[in-house]
Each structure stands twice: as C-alpha cells, then as structure tokens.
PDB file of C-alpha atoms in Angstrom:
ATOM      1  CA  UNK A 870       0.000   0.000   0.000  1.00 35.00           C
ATOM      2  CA  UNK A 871       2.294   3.111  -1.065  1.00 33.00           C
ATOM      3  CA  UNK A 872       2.200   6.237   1.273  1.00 33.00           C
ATOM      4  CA  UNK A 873       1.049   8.992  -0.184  1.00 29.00           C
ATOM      5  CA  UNK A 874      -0.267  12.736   0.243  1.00 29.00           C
ATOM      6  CA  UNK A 875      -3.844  11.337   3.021  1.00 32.00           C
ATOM      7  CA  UNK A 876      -5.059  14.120   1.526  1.00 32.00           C
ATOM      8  CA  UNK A 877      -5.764  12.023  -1.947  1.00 29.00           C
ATOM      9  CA  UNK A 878      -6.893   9.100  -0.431  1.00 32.00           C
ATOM     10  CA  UNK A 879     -10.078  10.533   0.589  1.00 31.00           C
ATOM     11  CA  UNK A 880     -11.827  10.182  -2.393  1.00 29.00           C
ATOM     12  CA  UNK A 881     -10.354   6.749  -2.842  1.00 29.00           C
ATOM     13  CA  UNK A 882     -12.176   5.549   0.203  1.00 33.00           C
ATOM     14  CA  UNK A 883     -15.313   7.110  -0.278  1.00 28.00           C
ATOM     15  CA  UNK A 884     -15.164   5.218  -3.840  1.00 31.00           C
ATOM     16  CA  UNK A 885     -14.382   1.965  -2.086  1.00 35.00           C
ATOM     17  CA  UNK A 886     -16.946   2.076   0.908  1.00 34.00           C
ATOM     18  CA  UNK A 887     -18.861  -1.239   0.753  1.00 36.00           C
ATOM     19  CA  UNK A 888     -22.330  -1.347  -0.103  1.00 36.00           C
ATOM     20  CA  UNK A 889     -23.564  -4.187   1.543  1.00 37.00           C
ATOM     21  CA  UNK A 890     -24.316  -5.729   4.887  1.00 37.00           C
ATOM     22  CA  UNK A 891     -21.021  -8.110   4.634  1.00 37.00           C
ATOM     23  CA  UNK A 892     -19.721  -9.222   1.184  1.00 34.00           C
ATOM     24  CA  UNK A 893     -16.553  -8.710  -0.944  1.00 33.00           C
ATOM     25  CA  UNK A 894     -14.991  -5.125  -1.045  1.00 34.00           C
ATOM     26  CA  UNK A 895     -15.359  -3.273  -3.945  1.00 33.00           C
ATOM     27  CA  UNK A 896     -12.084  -1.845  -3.165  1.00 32.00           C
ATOM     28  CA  UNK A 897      -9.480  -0.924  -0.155  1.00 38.00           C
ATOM     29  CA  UNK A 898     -10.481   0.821   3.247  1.00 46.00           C
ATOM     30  CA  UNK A 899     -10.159   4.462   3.051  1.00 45.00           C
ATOM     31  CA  UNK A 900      -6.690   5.468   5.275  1.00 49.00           C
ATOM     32  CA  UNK A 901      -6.959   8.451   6.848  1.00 51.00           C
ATOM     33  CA  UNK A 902      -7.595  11.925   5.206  1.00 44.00           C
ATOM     34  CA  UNK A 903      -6.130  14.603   7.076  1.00 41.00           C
ATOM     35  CA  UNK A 904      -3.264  16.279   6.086  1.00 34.00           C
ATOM     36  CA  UNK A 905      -0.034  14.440   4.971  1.00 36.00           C
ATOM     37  CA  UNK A 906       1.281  12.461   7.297  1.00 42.00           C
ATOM     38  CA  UNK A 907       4.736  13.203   7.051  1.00 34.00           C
ATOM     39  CA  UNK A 908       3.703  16.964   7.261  1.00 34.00           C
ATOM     40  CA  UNK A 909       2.303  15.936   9.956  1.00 39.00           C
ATOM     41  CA  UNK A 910       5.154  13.992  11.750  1.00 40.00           C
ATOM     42  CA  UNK A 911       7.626  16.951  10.711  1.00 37.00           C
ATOM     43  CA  UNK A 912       5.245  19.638  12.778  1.00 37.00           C
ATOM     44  CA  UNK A 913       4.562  16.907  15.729  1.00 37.00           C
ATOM     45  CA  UNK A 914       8.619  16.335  16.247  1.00 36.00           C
ATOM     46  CA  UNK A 915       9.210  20.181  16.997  1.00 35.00           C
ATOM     47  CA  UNK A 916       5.984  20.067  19.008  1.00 35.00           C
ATOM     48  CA  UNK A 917       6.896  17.728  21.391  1.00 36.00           C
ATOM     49  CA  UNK A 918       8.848  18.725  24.628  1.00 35.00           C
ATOM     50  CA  UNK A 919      11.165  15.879  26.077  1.00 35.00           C
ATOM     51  CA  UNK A 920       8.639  16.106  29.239  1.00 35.00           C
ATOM     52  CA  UNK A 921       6.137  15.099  26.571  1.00 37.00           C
ATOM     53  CA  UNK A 922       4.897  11.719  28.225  1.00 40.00           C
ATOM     54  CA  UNK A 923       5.264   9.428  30.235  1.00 41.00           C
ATOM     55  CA  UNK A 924       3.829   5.921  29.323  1.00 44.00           C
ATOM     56  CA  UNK A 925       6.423   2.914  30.416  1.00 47.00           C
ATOM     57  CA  UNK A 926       7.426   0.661  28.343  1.00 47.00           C
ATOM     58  CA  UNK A 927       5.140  -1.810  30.782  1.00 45.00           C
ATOM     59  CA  UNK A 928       2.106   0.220  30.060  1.00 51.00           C
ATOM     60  CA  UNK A 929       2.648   0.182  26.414  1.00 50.00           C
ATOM     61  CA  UNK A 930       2.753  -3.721  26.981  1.00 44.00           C
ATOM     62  CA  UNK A 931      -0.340  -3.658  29.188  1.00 48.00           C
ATOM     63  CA  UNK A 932      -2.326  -2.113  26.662  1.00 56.00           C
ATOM     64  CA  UNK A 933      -1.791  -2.819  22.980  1.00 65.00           C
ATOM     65  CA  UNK A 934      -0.057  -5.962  23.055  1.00 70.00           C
ATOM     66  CA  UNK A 935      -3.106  -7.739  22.493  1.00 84.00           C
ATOM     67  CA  UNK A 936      -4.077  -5.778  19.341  1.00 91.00           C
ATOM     68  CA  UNK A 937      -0.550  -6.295  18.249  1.00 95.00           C
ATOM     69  CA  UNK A 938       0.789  -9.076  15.457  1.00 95.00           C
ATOM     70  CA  UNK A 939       3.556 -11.069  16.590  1.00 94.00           C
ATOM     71  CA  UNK A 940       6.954 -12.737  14.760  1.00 95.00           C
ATOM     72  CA  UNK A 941       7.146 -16.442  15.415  1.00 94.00           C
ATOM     73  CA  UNK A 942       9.912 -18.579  15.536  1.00 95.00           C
ATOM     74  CA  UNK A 943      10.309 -22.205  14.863  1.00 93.00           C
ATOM     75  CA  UNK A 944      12.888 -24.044  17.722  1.00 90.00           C
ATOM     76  CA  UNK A 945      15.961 -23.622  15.378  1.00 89.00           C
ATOM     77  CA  UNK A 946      15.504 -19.406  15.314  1.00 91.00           C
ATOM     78  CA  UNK A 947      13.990 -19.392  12.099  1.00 93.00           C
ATOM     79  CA  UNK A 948      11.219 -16.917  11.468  1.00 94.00           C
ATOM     80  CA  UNK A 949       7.503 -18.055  10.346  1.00 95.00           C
ATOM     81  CA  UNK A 950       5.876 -16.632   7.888  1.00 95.00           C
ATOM     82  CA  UNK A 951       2.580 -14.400   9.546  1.00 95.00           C
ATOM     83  CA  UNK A 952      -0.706 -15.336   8.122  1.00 94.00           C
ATOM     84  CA  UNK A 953      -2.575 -12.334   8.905  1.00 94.00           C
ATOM     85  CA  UNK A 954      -6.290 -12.821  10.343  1.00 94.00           C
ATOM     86  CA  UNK A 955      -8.575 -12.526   7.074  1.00 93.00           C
ATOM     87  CA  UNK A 956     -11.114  -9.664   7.358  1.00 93.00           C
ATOM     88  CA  UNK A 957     -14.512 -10.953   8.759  1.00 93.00           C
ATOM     89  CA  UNK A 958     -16.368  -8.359   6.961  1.00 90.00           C
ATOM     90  CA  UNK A 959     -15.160  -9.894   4.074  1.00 88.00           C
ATOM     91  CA  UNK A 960     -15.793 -13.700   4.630  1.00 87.00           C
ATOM     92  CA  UNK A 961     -19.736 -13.175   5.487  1.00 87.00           C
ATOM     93  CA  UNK A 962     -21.404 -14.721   2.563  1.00 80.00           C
ATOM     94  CA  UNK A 963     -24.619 -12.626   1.762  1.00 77.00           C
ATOM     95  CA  UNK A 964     -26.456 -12.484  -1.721  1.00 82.00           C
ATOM     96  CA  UNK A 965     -26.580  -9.119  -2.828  1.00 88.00           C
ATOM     97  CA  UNK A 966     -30.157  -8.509  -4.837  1.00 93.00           C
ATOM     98  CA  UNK A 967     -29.390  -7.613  -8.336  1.00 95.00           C
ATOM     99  CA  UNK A 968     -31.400  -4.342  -8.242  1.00 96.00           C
ATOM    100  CA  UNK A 969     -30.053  -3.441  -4.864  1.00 96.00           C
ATOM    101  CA  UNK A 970     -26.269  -3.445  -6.801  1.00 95.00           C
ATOM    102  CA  UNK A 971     -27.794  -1.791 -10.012  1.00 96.00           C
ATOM    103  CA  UNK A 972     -28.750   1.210  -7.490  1.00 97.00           C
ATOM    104  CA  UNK A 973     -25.950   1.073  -5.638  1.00 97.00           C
ATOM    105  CA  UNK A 974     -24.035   1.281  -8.732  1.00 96.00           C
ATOM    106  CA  UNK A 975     -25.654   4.390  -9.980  1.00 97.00           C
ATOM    107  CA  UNK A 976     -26.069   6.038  -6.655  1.00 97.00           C
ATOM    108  CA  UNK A 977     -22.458   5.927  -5.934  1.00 97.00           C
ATOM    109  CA  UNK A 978     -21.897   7.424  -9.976  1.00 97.00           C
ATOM    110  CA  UNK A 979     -23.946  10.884  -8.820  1.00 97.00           C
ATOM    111  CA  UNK A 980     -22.000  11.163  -5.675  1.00 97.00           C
ATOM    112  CA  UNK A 981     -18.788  10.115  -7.467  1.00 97.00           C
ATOM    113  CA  UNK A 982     -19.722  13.132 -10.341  1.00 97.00           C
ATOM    114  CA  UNK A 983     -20.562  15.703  -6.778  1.00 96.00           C
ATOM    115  CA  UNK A 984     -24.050  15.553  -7.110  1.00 97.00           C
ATOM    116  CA  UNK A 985     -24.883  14.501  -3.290  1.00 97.00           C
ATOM    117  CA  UNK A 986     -28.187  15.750  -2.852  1.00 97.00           C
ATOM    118  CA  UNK A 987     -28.826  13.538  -5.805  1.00 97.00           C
ATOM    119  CA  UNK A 988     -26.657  10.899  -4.153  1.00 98.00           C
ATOM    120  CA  UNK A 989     -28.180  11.028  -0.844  1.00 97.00           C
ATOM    121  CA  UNK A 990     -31.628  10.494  -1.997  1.00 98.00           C
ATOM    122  CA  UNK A 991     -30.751   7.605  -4.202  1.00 98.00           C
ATOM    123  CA  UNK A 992     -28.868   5.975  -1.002  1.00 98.00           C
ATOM    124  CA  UNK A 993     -31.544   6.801   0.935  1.00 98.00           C
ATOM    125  CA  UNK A 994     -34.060   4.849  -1.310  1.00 98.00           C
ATOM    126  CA  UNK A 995     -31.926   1.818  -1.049  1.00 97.00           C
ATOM    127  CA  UNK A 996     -31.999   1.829   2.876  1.00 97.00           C
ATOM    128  CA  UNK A 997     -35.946   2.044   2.590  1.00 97.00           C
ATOM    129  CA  UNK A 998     -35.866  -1.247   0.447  1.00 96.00           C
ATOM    130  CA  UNK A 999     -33.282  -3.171   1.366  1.00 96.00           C
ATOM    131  CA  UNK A1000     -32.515  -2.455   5.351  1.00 96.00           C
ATOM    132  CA  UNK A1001     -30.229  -5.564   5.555  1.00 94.00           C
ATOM    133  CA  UNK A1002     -27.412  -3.695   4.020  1.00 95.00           C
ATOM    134  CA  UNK A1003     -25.090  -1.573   5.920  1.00 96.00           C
ATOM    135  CA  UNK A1004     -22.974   0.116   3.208  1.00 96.00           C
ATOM    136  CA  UNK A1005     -25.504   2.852   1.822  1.00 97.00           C
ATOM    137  CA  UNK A1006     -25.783   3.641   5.542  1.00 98.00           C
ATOM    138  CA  UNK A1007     -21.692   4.454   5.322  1.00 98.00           C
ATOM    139  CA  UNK A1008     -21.644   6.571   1.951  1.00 98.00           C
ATOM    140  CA  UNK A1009     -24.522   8.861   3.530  1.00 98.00           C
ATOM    141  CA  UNK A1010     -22.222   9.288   6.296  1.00 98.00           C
ATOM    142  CA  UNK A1011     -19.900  10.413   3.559  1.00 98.00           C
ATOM    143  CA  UNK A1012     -22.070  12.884   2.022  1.00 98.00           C
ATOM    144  CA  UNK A1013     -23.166  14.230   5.214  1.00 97.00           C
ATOM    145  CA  UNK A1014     -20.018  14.926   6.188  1.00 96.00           C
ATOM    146  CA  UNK A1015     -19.137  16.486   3.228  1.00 96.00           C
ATOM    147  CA  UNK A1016     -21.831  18.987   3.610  1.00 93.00           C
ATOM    148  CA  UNK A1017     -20.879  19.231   6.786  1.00 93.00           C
ATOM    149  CA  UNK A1018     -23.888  17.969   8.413  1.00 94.00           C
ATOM    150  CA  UNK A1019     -21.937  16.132  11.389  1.00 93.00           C
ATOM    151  CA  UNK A1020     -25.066  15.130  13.515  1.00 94.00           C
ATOM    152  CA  UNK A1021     -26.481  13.188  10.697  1.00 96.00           C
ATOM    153  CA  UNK A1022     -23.009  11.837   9.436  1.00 97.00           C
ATOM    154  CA  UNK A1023     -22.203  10.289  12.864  1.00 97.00           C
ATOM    155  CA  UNK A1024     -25.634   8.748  12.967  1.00 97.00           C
ATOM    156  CA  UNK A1025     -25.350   7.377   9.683  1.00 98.00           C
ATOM    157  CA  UNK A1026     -21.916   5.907  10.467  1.00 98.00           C
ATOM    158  CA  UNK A1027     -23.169   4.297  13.598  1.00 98.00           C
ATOM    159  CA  UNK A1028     -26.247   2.999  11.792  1.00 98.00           C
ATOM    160  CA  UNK A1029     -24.193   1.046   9.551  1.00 98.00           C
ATOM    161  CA  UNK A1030     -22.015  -0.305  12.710  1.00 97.00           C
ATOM    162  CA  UNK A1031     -25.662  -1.493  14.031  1.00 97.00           C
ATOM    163  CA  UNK A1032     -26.907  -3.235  10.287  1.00 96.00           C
ATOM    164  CA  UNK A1033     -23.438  -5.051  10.362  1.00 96.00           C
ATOM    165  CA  UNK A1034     -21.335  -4.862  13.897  1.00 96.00           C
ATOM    166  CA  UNK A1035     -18.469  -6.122  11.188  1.00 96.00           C
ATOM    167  CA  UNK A1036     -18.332  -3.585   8.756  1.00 96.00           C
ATOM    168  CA  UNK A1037     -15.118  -2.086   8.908  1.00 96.00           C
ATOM    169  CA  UNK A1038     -15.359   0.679   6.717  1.00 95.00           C
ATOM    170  CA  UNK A1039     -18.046   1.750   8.893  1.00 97.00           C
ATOM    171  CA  UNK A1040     -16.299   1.703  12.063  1.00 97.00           C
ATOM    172  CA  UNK A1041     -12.691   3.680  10.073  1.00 97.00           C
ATOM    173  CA  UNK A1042     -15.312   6.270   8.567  1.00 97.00           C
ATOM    174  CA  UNK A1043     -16.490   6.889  12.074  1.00 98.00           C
ATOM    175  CA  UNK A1044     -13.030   7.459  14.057  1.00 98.00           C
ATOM    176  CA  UNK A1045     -12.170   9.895  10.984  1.00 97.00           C
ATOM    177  CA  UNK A1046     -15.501  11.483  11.453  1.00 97.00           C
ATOM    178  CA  UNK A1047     -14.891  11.906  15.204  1.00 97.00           C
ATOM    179  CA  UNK A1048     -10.887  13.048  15.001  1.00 97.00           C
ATOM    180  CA  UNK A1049     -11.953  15.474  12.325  1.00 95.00           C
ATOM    181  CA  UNK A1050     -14.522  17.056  14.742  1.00 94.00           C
ATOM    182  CA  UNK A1051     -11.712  16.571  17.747  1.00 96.00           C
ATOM    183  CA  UNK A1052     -13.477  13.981  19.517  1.00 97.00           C
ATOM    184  CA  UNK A1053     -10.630  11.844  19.720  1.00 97.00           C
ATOM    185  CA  UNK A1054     -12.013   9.595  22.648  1.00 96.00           C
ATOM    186  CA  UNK A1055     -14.762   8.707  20.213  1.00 96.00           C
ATOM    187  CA  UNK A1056     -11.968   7.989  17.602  1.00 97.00           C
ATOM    188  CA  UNK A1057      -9.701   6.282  20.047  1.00 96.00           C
ATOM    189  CA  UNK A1058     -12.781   3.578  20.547  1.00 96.00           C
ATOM    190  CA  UNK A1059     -13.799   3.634  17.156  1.00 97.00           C
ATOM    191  CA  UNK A1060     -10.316   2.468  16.199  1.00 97.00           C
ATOM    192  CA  UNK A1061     -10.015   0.015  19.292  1.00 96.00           C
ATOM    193  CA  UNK A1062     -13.229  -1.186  17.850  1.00 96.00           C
ATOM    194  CA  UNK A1063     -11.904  -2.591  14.739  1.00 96.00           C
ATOM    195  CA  UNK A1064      -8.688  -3.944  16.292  1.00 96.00           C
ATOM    196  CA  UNK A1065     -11.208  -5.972  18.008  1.00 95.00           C
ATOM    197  CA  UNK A1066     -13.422  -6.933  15.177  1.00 95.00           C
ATOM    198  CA  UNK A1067     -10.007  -7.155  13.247  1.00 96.00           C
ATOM    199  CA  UNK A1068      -6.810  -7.368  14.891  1.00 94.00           C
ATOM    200  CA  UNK A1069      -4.384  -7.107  11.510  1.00 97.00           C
ATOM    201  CA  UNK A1070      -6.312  -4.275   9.851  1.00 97.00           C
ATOM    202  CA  UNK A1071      -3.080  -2.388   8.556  1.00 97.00           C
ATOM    203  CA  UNK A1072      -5.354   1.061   8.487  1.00 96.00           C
ATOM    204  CA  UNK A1073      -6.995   0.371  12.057  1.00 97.00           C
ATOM    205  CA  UNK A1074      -3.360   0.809  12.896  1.00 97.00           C
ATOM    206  CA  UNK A1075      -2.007   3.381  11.373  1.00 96.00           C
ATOM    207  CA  UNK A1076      -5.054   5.939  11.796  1.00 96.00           C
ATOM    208  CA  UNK A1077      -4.423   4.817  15.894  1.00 96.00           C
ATOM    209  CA  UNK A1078      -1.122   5.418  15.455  1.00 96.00           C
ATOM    210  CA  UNK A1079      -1.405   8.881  13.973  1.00 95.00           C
ATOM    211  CA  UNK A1080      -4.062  10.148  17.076  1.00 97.00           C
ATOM    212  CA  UNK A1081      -2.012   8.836  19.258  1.00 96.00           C
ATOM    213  CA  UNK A1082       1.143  10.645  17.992  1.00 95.00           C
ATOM    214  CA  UNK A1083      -0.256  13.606  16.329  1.00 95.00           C
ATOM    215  CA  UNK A1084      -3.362  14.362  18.020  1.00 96.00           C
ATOM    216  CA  UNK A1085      -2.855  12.363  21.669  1.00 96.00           C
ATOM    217  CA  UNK A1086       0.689  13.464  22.302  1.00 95.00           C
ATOM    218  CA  UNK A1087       1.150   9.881  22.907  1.00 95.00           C
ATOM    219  CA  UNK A1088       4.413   8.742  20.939  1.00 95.00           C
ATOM    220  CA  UNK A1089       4.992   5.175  23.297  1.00 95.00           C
ATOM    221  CA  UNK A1090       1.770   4.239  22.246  1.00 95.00           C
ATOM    222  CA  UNK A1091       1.323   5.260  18.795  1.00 95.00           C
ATOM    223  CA  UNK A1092       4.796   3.095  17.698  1.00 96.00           C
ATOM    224  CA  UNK A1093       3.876   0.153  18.394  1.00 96.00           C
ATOM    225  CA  UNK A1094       1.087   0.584  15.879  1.00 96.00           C
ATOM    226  CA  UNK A1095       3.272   1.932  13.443  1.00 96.00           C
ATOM    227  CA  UNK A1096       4.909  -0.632  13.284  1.00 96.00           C
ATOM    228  CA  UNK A1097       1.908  -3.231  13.500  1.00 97.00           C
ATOM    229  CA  UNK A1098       1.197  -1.435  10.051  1.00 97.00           C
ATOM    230  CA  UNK A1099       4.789  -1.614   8.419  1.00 96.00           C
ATOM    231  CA  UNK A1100       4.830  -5.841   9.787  1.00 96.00           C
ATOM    232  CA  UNK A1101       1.232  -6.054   8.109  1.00 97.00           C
ATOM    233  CA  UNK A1102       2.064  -4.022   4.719  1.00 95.00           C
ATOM    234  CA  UNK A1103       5.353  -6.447   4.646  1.00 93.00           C
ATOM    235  CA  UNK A1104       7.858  -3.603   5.202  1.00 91.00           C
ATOM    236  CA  UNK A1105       6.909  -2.541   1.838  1.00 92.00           C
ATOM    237  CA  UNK A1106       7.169   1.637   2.690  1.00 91.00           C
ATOM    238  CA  UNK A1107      10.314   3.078   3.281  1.00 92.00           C
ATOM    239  CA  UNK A1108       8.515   6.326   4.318  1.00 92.00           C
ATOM    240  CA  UNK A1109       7.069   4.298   7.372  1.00 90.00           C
ATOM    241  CA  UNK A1110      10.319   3.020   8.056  1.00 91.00           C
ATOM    242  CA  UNK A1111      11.704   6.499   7.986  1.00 93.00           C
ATOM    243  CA  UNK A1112       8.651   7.358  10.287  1.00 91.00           C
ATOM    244  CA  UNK A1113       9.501   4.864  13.081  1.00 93.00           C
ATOM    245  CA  UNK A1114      13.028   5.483  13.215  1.00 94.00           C
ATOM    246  CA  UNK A1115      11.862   8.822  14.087  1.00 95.00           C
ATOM    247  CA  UNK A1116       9.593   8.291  16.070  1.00 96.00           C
ATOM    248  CA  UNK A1117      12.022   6.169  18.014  1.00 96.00           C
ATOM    249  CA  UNK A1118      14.281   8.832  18.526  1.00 96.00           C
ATOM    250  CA  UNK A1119      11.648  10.523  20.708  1.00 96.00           C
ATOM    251  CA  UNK A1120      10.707   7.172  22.449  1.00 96.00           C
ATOM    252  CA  UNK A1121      13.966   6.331  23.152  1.00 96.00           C
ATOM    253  CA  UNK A1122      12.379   2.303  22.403  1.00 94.00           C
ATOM    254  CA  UNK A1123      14.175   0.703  20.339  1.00 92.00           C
ATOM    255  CA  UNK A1124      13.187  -3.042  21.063  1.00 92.00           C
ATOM    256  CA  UNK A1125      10.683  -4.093  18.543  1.00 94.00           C
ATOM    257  CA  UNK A1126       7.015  -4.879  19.841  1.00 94.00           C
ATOM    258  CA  UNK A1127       6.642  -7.311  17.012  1.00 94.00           C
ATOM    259  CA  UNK A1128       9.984  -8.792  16.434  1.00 93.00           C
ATOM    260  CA  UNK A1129      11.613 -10.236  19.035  1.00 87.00           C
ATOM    261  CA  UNK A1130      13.792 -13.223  18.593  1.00 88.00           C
ATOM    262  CA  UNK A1131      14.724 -16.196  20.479  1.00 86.00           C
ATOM    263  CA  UNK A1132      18.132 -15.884  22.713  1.00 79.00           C
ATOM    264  CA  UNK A1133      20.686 -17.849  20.320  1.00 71.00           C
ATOM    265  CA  UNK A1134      21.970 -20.787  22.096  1.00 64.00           C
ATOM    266  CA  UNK A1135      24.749 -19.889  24.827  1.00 57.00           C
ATOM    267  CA  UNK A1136      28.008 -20.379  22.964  1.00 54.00           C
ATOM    268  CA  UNK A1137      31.235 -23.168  23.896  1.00 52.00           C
ATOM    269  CA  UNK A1138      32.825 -20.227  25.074  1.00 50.00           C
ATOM    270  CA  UNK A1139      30.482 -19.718  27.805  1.00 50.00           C
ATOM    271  CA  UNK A1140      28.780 -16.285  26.444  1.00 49.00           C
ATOM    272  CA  UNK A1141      25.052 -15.947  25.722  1.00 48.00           C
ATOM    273  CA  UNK A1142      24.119 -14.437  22.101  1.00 45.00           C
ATOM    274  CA  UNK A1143      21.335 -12.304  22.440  1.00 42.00           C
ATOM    275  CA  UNK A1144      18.836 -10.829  20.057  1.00 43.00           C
ATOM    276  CA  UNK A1145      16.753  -8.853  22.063  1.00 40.00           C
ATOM    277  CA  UNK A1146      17.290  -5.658  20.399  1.00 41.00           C
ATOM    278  CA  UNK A1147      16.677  -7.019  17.297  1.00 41.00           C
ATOM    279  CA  UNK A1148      14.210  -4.743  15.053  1.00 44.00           C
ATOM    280  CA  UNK A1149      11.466  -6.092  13.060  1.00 41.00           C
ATOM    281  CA  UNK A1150      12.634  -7.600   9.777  1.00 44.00           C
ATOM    282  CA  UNK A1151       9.280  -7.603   7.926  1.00 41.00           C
ATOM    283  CA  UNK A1152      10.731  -7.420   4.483  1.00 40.00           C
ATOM    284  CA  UNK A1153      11.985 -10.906   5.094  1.00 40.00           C
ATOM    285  CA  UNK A1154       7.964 -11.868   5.557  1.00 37.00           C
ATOM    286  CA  UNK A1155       6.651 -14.079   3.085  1.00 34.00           C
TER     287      UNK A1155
END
C-alpha cells in the first residue's frame, strides 16, 4: 500500500466504501484523510517537549499488546511466515439482490460526479428497500459529512455499525468522522473497535497510530502501531520506516514490539548471544 499525500486518499475511500451488509470489497479501506502524514510527523517532532509523556514501556505492553501481530519462531531461530487474520467483513457470505447493486451502482456514480443531494436520496431509497445492508448507511455518512452535516453523518456511520457490527469501513469512517470534529475519545474507541473486530487491519493501525502521535501526544503508544502497520504491509514503505526510526528517537524504544527473537543458544565459550534488540525484519515476511 504506497504512502502517499492522506489528503488524496479521501476520495479513494469514499469510492471503495462497501455497499452491503457483509460481502466482498469493492475496493481498499479508506486510510486516513487529514493532512499528509509526514507533514504531519515533521510539525509533531518540533511540538513535542522531552517532558512530553510518560507511558512505560510496561504500560505500552499492558495495553496494545493484544491488538498487536507477533513474529514467530520455529525451535531452530527461524522466522515463520505471519498469516494475517482474514477480514470478517469480508468472509460473510450474503447475496446481494441484483437491483439493490444496479442502485448502488448508480447512486455511488452521482455522488462520485458531486451531485450529493442527488446521491443522498438515491442511497436513501436503497436503505428504505433493502434495510439488511449496511454500506448505503456508510456513503450517507460520507455525504453528510461532506456537507458538513456532522449530527447526521455520525448517525449514519453508527447505523451502519448497528446493520453489520463487522463492517469495517463503517467503524474507520467513524473514528475519521470523530478526530476530524476533535473527539478523539470517540476515535480512540472507534479504532479500538476494529482492532477488536479485526486485529491485523493495517489502516486500524495506522489511523491509531497517527491520534495517538499527532493528536494524543502519545508517541509510546502510537509506535507500536506503526509498526503493526509496516509488519502487516510487509515492510513494503520506506517512508514508514523512515517514520519509526523517528519516532524512536523521541521514544527512546528501540526493542521491537513485534519482532523479538529467540536468545541464540549460549556459545562453547560460555557467552550468551542475544537478540533482544533485534528490530522487526518484515521485508523478510513471506
């Protein structure tokens, strides 16, 4: 997934919402649309004091571990290959009605073209006939909140979450919602709440990454999340790479909370071999 400007990738998720109760994607989950993140990370560095906070290294454990992915090792030292957890939103087998995608389909053209009033009605008719489906719940979230209407968008988001408790989109389009109007409690739980529908979402944790860091002052526990995302994306960005080396600076944590190797076996000269400090190696992930 390349790192670009979040700024463009709002209109890429809005495209992509899903619009039905649980089926195949019609594309990714939208990431996070704010302004770009390594903007972002440049501003937050000079904007953090060294008295900035003070989360242990135990609490960091305490509290995200379980959300976390983990590098296994077989007995000899050698890594397994992760199998991610496969998106439940995505596995729920439910037959779509033809006309129901038709609508969709040209519903999601007018909003795609600007025409949301347009849109919105043409969502809004598919909720009255087919109430089993979640996803035109989620795009009127998306117009509403493009007009600015965030009483109805948040309603619209959380009506979704009700139709399908899985929908994931639904639950990412929330937290955005909520960070962009600074409730970043709601956010925080909205975030937390897909972690716990789906624990390897790689946008889950990068958008709880970036309140945490950006928005939280909390750099001890956005990193581990950071690099949840680089493990899950298979090391594939160097600009997240160059993100949590910086954001390690500030930490001052440098053991990995993904990667952490066996203790090599203690050597015929008597010493012990350790690895402990080891950093993740996720572009060795198959």
């Amino acid at each position: 997934m390349a790192m670009v400007s979040i700024n463009t990738l709002r209109p890429i998720g809005i495209a992509c919402i899903v619009f039905m109760s649980g089926c195949a994607s019609m594309g990714q989950l939208p990431v996070t649309d704010s302004a770009s993140a390594p903007e972002q990370q440049k501003s937050s560095t000079s904007a953090v004091n060294n008295e900035a906070s003070a989360v242990s290294k135990l609490d960091v454990d305490r509290n995200q571990s379980g959300f976390l992915p983990h590098q296994e090792y077989t007995p000899e030292g050698n890594k397994i290959t992760y199998q991610p957890s496969p998106n439940p939103y995505l596995k729920q087998n439910i037959q779509i009605p033809e006309a129901a995608r038709k609508a969709f389909q040209e519903a999601d053209r007018k909003m795609q073209k600007g025409e949301y009033r347009n849109a919105r009605i043409a969502f809004r008719a598919i909720t009255r006939e087919f109430p089993s489906l979640s996803g035109p719940w989620v795009k009127l979230g998306l117009i509403a909140d493009i007009r600015e209407d965030k009483a109805k968008a948040e309603k619209a988001f959380k009506k979704a979450i009700e139709i399908n408790p899985l929908n994931i989109n639904a639950y990412i389009s929330l937290a955005l919602h909520q960070r962009r109007k600074g409730d970043f409690d709601g956010a925080h739980d909205s975030y937390m709440a897909v972690l716990n529908v789906w624990k390897d979402c790689p946008d889950a944790h990068l958008n709880l990454a970036i309140l945490y860091d950006l928005y939280l002052n909390k750099p001890e526990l956005a990193q581990p999340h950071y690099e949840a995302y680089d493990f899950l994306i298979g090391g594939k960005s160097q600009e997240v790479k160059d993100w949590l080396a910086e954001i390690r600076r500030r930490t001052g944590i440098e053991k990995s909370f993904i990667d952490n190797p066996p203790q090599r076996p203690v050597a015929e000269s008597g010493g012990v071999s350790s690895e402990t400090e080891a950093k993740p190696e996720t572009e060795e992930k198959g």
